[in-house]
């Protein structure tokens, strides 16, 4: 970051693995996932291979996941990832890469993806797409690009949940998400098996919330995970680490686990306790955005994100009602499969 790359080394990995059983006991978990993030983790592929060899037979490691732009991908890396059952999350904003994702020298990255696309699609058929005010007016065009030009049918449109949305942005989002949802339904009506997380996840939240009630955590922060930065510093998640807020200490040092637990309790925000949420009709389902952003906002959900969530839930329910009324088999199977995946 900021043209000052720092690569994690094997000492940090060794100490991390050594401390996992104790960390699991603190979070009251039996197993965990190992997620490689950055920056760009494929720059440090040798360390991923080192880590995999150390953890592949450990009973308390469930899955491995690489979060990557995949621009360094080649057939050897694909074979390694596939043969070792490592999962991949592809960060790619489609048309928006022309303006949103610039290279270190300031040039756009879009053409690099187009030249690499055949290679990337040998590994994954889905991608993570970030929606921000700068690109919200072309969500539908971007979806068409994914489906009709790239044959990518599960672009996971995901909201940037920071305090960057003006009232004008929110009004535009409300207009544009209706265009997006209509395009999704048209694909489903034409037997194109499309899945957009922006509309699927709210329905799952409602199903789970109806069955189990509101969950006591917004994300893994303070509940089931940590982020370890390249130098060994420990944070509740990568966003805390980037901003150097609420450090748990350093994995290379002797960790004071009692202090670790005390700090963890301070950063753990229970969305059931937000006063502004208690009268909201989405109370049982919505988890009020990003924990880091909430802490930055005096331990309260951002008003702008709450407004966006109301719009998203409303449109997701609209799709749900229309598709069920039309007895759309693709949609019903998609929801059924998603429910099965979350148990």
mmCIF file of C-alpha atoms in Angstrom, residues 134-342:
data_model
loop_
_atom_site.group_PDB
_atom_site.id
_atom_site.type_symbol
_atom_site.label_atom_id
_atom_site.label_comp_id
_atom_site.label_asym_id
_atom_site.label_seq_id
_atom_site.Cartn_x
_atom_site.Cartn_y
_atom_site.Cartn_z
ATOM 1 C CA UNK A 134 -18.704 6.860 -8.658
ATOM 2 C CA UNK A 135 -20.168 3.953 -10.634
ATOM 3 C CA UNK A 136 -23.704 3.378 -9.386
ATOM 4 C CA UNK A 137 -25.302 4.858 -12.532
ATOM 5 C CA UNK A 138 -23.921 2.022 -14.691
ATOM 6 C CA UNK A 139 -24.750 -1.022 -12.543
ATOM 7 C CA UNK A 140 -27.082 -2.430 -15.200
ATOM 8 C CA UNK A 141 -24.623 -1.867 -18.029
ATOM 9 C CA UNK A 142 -21.928 -3.565 -15.984
ATOM 10 C CA UNK A 143 -24.174 -6.566 -15.338
ATOM 11 C CA UNK A 144 -24.858 -6.865 -19.072
ATOM 12 C CA UNK A 145 -21.118 -6.715 -19.706
ATOM 13 C CA UNK A 146 -20.499 -9.584 -17.305
ATOM 14 C CA UNK A 147 -23.309 -11.768 -18.634
ATOM 15 C CA UNK A 148 -23.399 -11.010 -22.341
ATOM 16 C CA UNK A 149 -19.740 -10.359 -23.118
ATOM 17 C CA UNK A 150 -17.808 -12.339 -20.501
ATOM 18 C CA UNK A 151 -20.302 -15.146 -19.754
ATOM 19 C CA UNK A 152 -19.939 -14.480 -16.030
ATOM 20 C CA UNK A 153 -23.296 -15.238 -14.413
ATOM 21 C CA UNK A 154 -22.549 -14.653 -10.720
ATOM 22 C CA UNK A 155 -20.975 -11.199 -10.334
ATOM 23 C CA UNK A 156 -21.287 -10.439 -6.624
ATOM 24 C CA UNK A 157 -22.223 -6.753 -6.542
ATOM 25 C CA UNK A 158 -21.263 -5.558 -3.054
ATOM 26 C CA UNK A 159 -21.906 -2.167 -1.476
ATOM 27 C CA UNK A 160 -19.033 0.031 -0.299
ATOM 28 C CA UNK A 161 -20.291 0.634 3.233
ATOM 29 C CA UNK A 162 -18.355 3.782 4.126
ATOM 30 C CA UNK A 163 -19.524 7.306 4.859
ATOM 31 C CA UNK A 164 -19.196 8.394 1.220
ATOM 32 C CA UNK A 165 -22.839 8.373 0.050
ATOM 33 C CA UNK A 166 -24.574 11.738 -0.326
ATOM 34 C CA UNK A 167 -28.356 12.172 -0.485
ATOM 35 C CA UNK A 168 -28.018 12.644 -4.240
ATOM 36 C CA UNK A 169 -26.058 9.392 -4.490
ATOM 37 C CA UNK A 170 -28.737 7.542 -2.519
ATOM 38 C CA UNK A 171 -31.548 8.840 -4.736
ATOM 39 C CA UNK A 172 -29.604 7.782 -7.821
ATOM 40 C CA UNK A 173 -28.966 4.371 -6.273
ATOM 41 C CA UNK A 174 -32.699 3.907 -5.685
ATOM 42 C CA UNK A 175 -33.386 4.617 -9.350
ATOM 43 C CA UNK A 176 -30.557 2.512 -10.699
ATOM 44 C CA UNK A 177 -31.145 -0.537 -8.526
ATOM 45 C CA UNK A 178 -34.639 -0.825 -10.030
ATOM 46 C CA UNK A 179 -33.077 -0.983 -13.486
ATOM 47 C CA UNK A 180 -30.623 -3.583 -12.216
ATOM 48 C CA UNK A 181 -33.312 -5.761 -10.649
ATOM 49 C CA UNK A 182 -35.440 -5.635 -13.789
ATOM 50 C CA UNK A 183 -32.458 -6.798 -15.815
ATOM 51 C CA UNK A 184 -31.858 -9.678 -13.393
ATOM 52 C CA UNK A 185 -35.494 -10.770 -13.677
ATOM 53 C CA UNK A 186 -35.396 -10.541 -17.469
ATOM 54 C CA UNK A 187 -32.388 -12.869 -17.522
ATOM 55 C CA UNK A 188 -34.173 -15.344 -15.251
ATOM 56 C CA UNK A 189 -37.291 -15.190 -17.425
ATOM 57 C CA UNK A 190 -35.131 -16.024 -20.423
ATOM 58 C CA UNK A 191 -33.676 -19.054 -18.668
ATOM 59 C CA UNK A 192 -30.308 -17.394 -17.982
ATOM 60 C CA UNK A 193 -29.151 -18.598 -14.593
ATOM 61 C CA UNK A 194 -28.001 -15.312 -13.076
ATOM 62 C CA UNK A 195 -27.159 -14.731 -9.400
ATOM 63 C CA UNK A 196 -26.441 -11.292 -7.916
ATOM 64 C CA UNK A 197 -25.524 -11.304 -4.233
ATOM 65 C CA UNK A 198 -26.908 -7.803 -3.758
ATOM 66 C CA UNK A 199 -30.403 -9.314 -4.127
ATOM 67 C CA UNK A 200 -29.863 -12.860 -2.862
ATOM 68 C CA UNK A 201 -28.175 -12.175 0.473
ATOM 69 C CA UNK A 202 -30.994 -9.976 1.889
ATOM 70 C CA UNK A 203 -33.487 -12.783 1.263
ATOM 71 C CA UNK A 204 -31.205 -15.240 3.050
ATOM 72 C CA UNK A 205 -30.813 -12.775 5.936
ATOM 73 C CA UNK A 206 -34.587 -12.603 6.238
ATOM 74 C CA UNK A 207 -35.017 -16.372 6.155
ATOM 75 C CA UNK A 208 -32.304 -16.920 8.764
ATOM 76 C CA UNK A 209 -33.456 -13.972 10.873
ATOM 77 C CA UNK A 210 -37.041 -15.235 10.853
ATOM 78 C CA UNK A 211 -35.883 -18.641 12.031
ATOM 79 C CA UNK A 212 -33.130 -17.727 14.504
ATOM 80 C CA UNK A 213 -33.720 -14.065 15.343
ATOM 81 C CA UNK A 214 -31.234 -11.222 14.992
ATOM 82 C CA UNK A 215 -27.637 -12.368 15.231
ATOM 83 C CA UNK A 216 -25.411 -10.753 17.895
ATOM 84 C CA UNK A 217 -22.606 -9.754 15.497
ATOM 85 C CA UNK A 218 -22.296 -7.797 12.280
ATOM 86 C CA UNK A 219 -19.327 -9.660 10.788
ATOM 87 C CA UNK A 220 -16.424 -11.765 12.047
ATOM 88 C CA UNK A 221 -14.944 -8.765 13.920
ATOM 89 C CA UNK A 222 -15.021 -9.553 17.626
ATOM 90 C CA UNK A 223 -16.881 -12.766 16.940
ATOM 91 C CA UNK A 224 -14.843 -15.294 15.008
ATOM 92 C CA UNK A 225 -11.764 -13.859 13.372
ATOM 93 C CA UNK A 226 -8.728 -11.617 13.261
ATOM 94 C CA UNK A 227 -6.410 -10.140 10.654
ATOM 95 C CA UNK A 228 -2.658 -10.519 10.892
ATOM 96 C CA UNK A 229 -0.740 -7.901 8.958
ATOM 97 C CA UNK A 230 2.545 -8.627 7.094
ATOM 98 C CA UNK A 231 4.710 -7.482 10.027
ATOM 99 C CA UNK A 232 2.762 -9.646 12.492
ATOM 100 C CA UNK A 233 0.514 -6.955 13.975
ATOM 101 C CA UNK A 234 -2.908 -8.352 14.948
ATOM 102 C CA UNK A 235 -6.161 -6.479 14.317
ATOM 103 C CA UNK A 236 -9.901 -7.255 14.376
ATOM 104 C CA UNK A 237 -9.924 -7.138 10.536
ATOM 105 C CA UNK A 238 -7.840 -5.783 7.674
ATOM 106 C CA UNK A 239 -9.629 -2.415 7.721
ATOM 107 C CA UNK A 240 -8.542 -1.882 11.322
ATOM 108 C CA UNK A 241 -5.031 -2.922 10.315
ATOM 109 C CA UNK A 242 -4.850 -0.514 7.388
ATOM 110 C CA UNK A 243 -5.888 2.314 9.715
ATOM 111 C CA UNK A 244 -3.860 0.991 12.681
ATOM 112 C CA UNK A 245 -6.823 1.051 15.094
ATOM 113 C CA UNK A 246 -7.470 -1.341 18.018
ATOM 114 C CA UNK A 247 -4.351 -3.480 17.738
ATOM 115 C CA UNK A 248 -4.243 -6.756 19.661
ATOM 116 C CA UNK A 249 -0.444 -6.708 19.686
ATOM 117 C CA UNK A 250 2.011 -8.607 17.503
ATOM 118 C CA UNK A 251 1.983 -12.344 16.802
ATOM 119 C CA UNK A 252 5.798 -12.505 17.052
ATOM 120 C CA UNK A 253 5.697 -11.333 20.669
ATOM 121 C CA UNK A 254 4.374 -12.996 23.794
ATOM 122 C CA UNK A 255 0.644 -12.300 23.577
ATOM 123 C CA UNK A 256 -1.182 -11.194 26.709
ATOM 124 C CA UNK A 257 -4.362 -13.178 26.058
ATOM 125 C CA UNK A 258 -6.259 -11.580 28.934
ATOM 126 C CA UNK A 259 -5.613 -8.177 27.370
ATOM 127 C CA UNK A 260 -6.506 -9.676 23.989
ATOM 128 C CA UNK A 261 -9.928 -10.655 25.328
ATOM 129 C CA UNK A 262 -10.450 -7.226 26.933
ATOM 130 C CA UNK A 263 -9.664 -5.391 23.690
ATOM 131 C CA UNK A 264 -11.831 -7.800 21.765
ATOM 132 C CA UNK A 265 -14.818 -6.992 23.961
ATOM 133 C CA UNK A 266 -14.313 -3.269 23.308
ATOM 134 C CA UNK A 267 -14.422 -3.580 19.521
ATOM 135 C CA UNK A 268 -17.246 -6.087 19.491
ATOM 136 C CA UNK A 269 -20.450 -4.260 18.534
ATOM 137 C CA UNK A 270 -23.689 -6.158 19.009
ATOM 138 C CA UNK A 271 -26.175 -4.982 16.306
ATOM 139 C CA UNK A 272 -29.047 -6.032 18.561
ATOM 140 C CA UNK A 273 -28.180 -3.127 20.870
ATOM 141 C CA UNK A 274 -28.131 -0.212 18.435
ATOM 142 C CA UNK A 275 -30.849 2.161 19.679
ATOM 143 C CA UNK A 276 -31.526 3.533 16.195
ATOM 144 C CA UNK A 277 -32.200 0.002 14.914
ATOM 145 C CA UNK A 278 -34.673 -1.203 17.513
ATOM 146 C CA UNK A 279 -37.731 0.364 15.870
ATOM 147 C CA UNK A 280 -36.641 -0.480 12.330
ATOM 148 C CA UNK A 281 -38.766 -2.950 10.382
ATOM 149 C CA UNK A 282 -35.560 -4.647 9.226
ATOM 150 C CA UNK A 283 -34.328 -5.112 12.786
ATOM 151 C CA UNK A 284 -34.347 -8.922 12.776
ATOM 152 C CA UNK A 285 -32.584 -9.207 9.428
ATOM 153 C CA UNK A 286 -30.224 -6.305 8.756
ATOM 154 C CA UNK A 287 -26.862 -6.148 10.524
ATOM 155 C CA UNK A 288 -26.290 -2.466 9.907
ATOM 156 C CA UNK A 289 -23.171 -2.438 7.783
ATOM 157 C CA UNK A 290 -19.447 -2.572 8.488
ATOM 158 C CA UNK A 291 -18.243 -2.806 12.100
ATOM 159 C CA UNK A 292 -15.193 -0.655 11.392
ATOM 160 C CA UNK A 293 -17.362 2.121 9.904
ATOM 161 C CA UNK A 294 -19.717 1.899 12.896
ATOM 162 C CA UNK A 295 -16.858 2.322 15.363
ATOM 163 C CA UNK A 296 -15.624 5.301 13.333
ATOM 164 C CA UNK A 297 -19.187 6.682 13.601
ATOM 165 C CA UNK A 298 -19.275 6.723 17.428
ATOM 166 C CA UNK A 299 -20.465 3.102 17.625
ATOM 167 C CA UNK A 300 -23.578 3.714 15.547
ATOM 168 C CA UNK A 301 -24.627 2.577 12.054
ATOM 169 C CA UNK A 302 -24.194 5.170 9.321
ATOM 170 C CA UNK A 303 -27.473 6.840 8.310
ATOM 171 C CA UNK A 304 -26.530 6.684 4.634
ATOM 172 C CA UNK A 305 -25.857 2.935 4.763
ATOM 173 C CA UNK A 306 -29.142 2.324 6.579
ATOM 174 C CA UNK A 307 -30.985 4.141 3.785
ATOM 175 C CA UNK A 308 -29.186 2.090 1.146
ATOM 176 C CA UNK A 309 -29.995 -1.145 2.963
ATOM 177 C CA UNK A 310 -33.690 -0.247 3.053
ATOM 178 C CA UNK A 311 -33.598 0.255 -0.704
ATOM 179 C CA UNK A 312 -31.744 -3.036 -1.263
ATOM 180 C CA UNK A 313 -34.099 -5.052 0.932
ATOM 181 C CA UNK A 314 -37.157 -3.505 -0.709
ATOM 182 C CA UNK A 315 -35.931 -4.388 -4.199
ATOM 183 C CA UNK A 316 -34.808 -7.871 -3.143
ATOM 184 C CA UNK A 317 -38.266 -8.587 -1.724
ATOM 185 C CA UNK A 318 -39.808 -7.246 -4.927
ATOM 186 C CA UNK A 319 -37.745 -9.712 -6.995
ATOM 187 C CA UNK A 320 -38.642 -12.524 -4.596
ATOM 188 C CA UNK A 321 -42.368 -11.848 -4.815
ATOM 189 C CA UNK A 322 -42.435 -11.460 -8.589
ATOM 190 C CA UNK A 323 -40.282 -14.503 -9.307
ATOM 191 C CA UNK A 324 -42.313 -16.735 -6.995
ATOM 192 C CA UNK A 325 -45.576 -15.438 -8.438
ATOM 193 C CA UNK A 326 -44.251 -16.288 -11.905
ATOM 194 C CA UNK A 327 -43.046 -19.653 -10.577
ATOM 195 C CA UNK A 328 -39.577 -18.999 -11.947
ATOM 196 C CA UNK A 329 -37.736 -22.292 -11.496
ATOM 197 C CA UNK A 330 -34.231 -20.847 -11.811
ATOM 198 C CA UNK A 331 -34.863 -18.341 -9.047
ATOM 199 C CA UNK A 332 -36.482 -20.886 -6.743
ATOM 200 C CA UNK A 333 -33.581 -23.297 -7.225
ATOM 201 C CA UNK A 334 -31.078 -20.517 -6.570
ATOM 202 C CA UNK A 335 -32.696 -19.579 -3.259
ATOM 203 C CA UNK A 336 -33.032 -23.236 -2.266
ATOM 204 C CA UNK A 337 -29.367 -23.886 -3.045
ATOM 205 C CA UNK A 338 -28.273 -20.803 -1.096
ATOM 206 C CA UNK A 339 -30.297 -21.916 1.935
ATOM 207 C CA UNK A 340 -28.751 -25.375 1.778
ATOM 208 C CA UNK A 341 -25.266 -23.853 1.626
ATOM 209 C CA UNK A 342 -25.800 -21.918 4.849
#
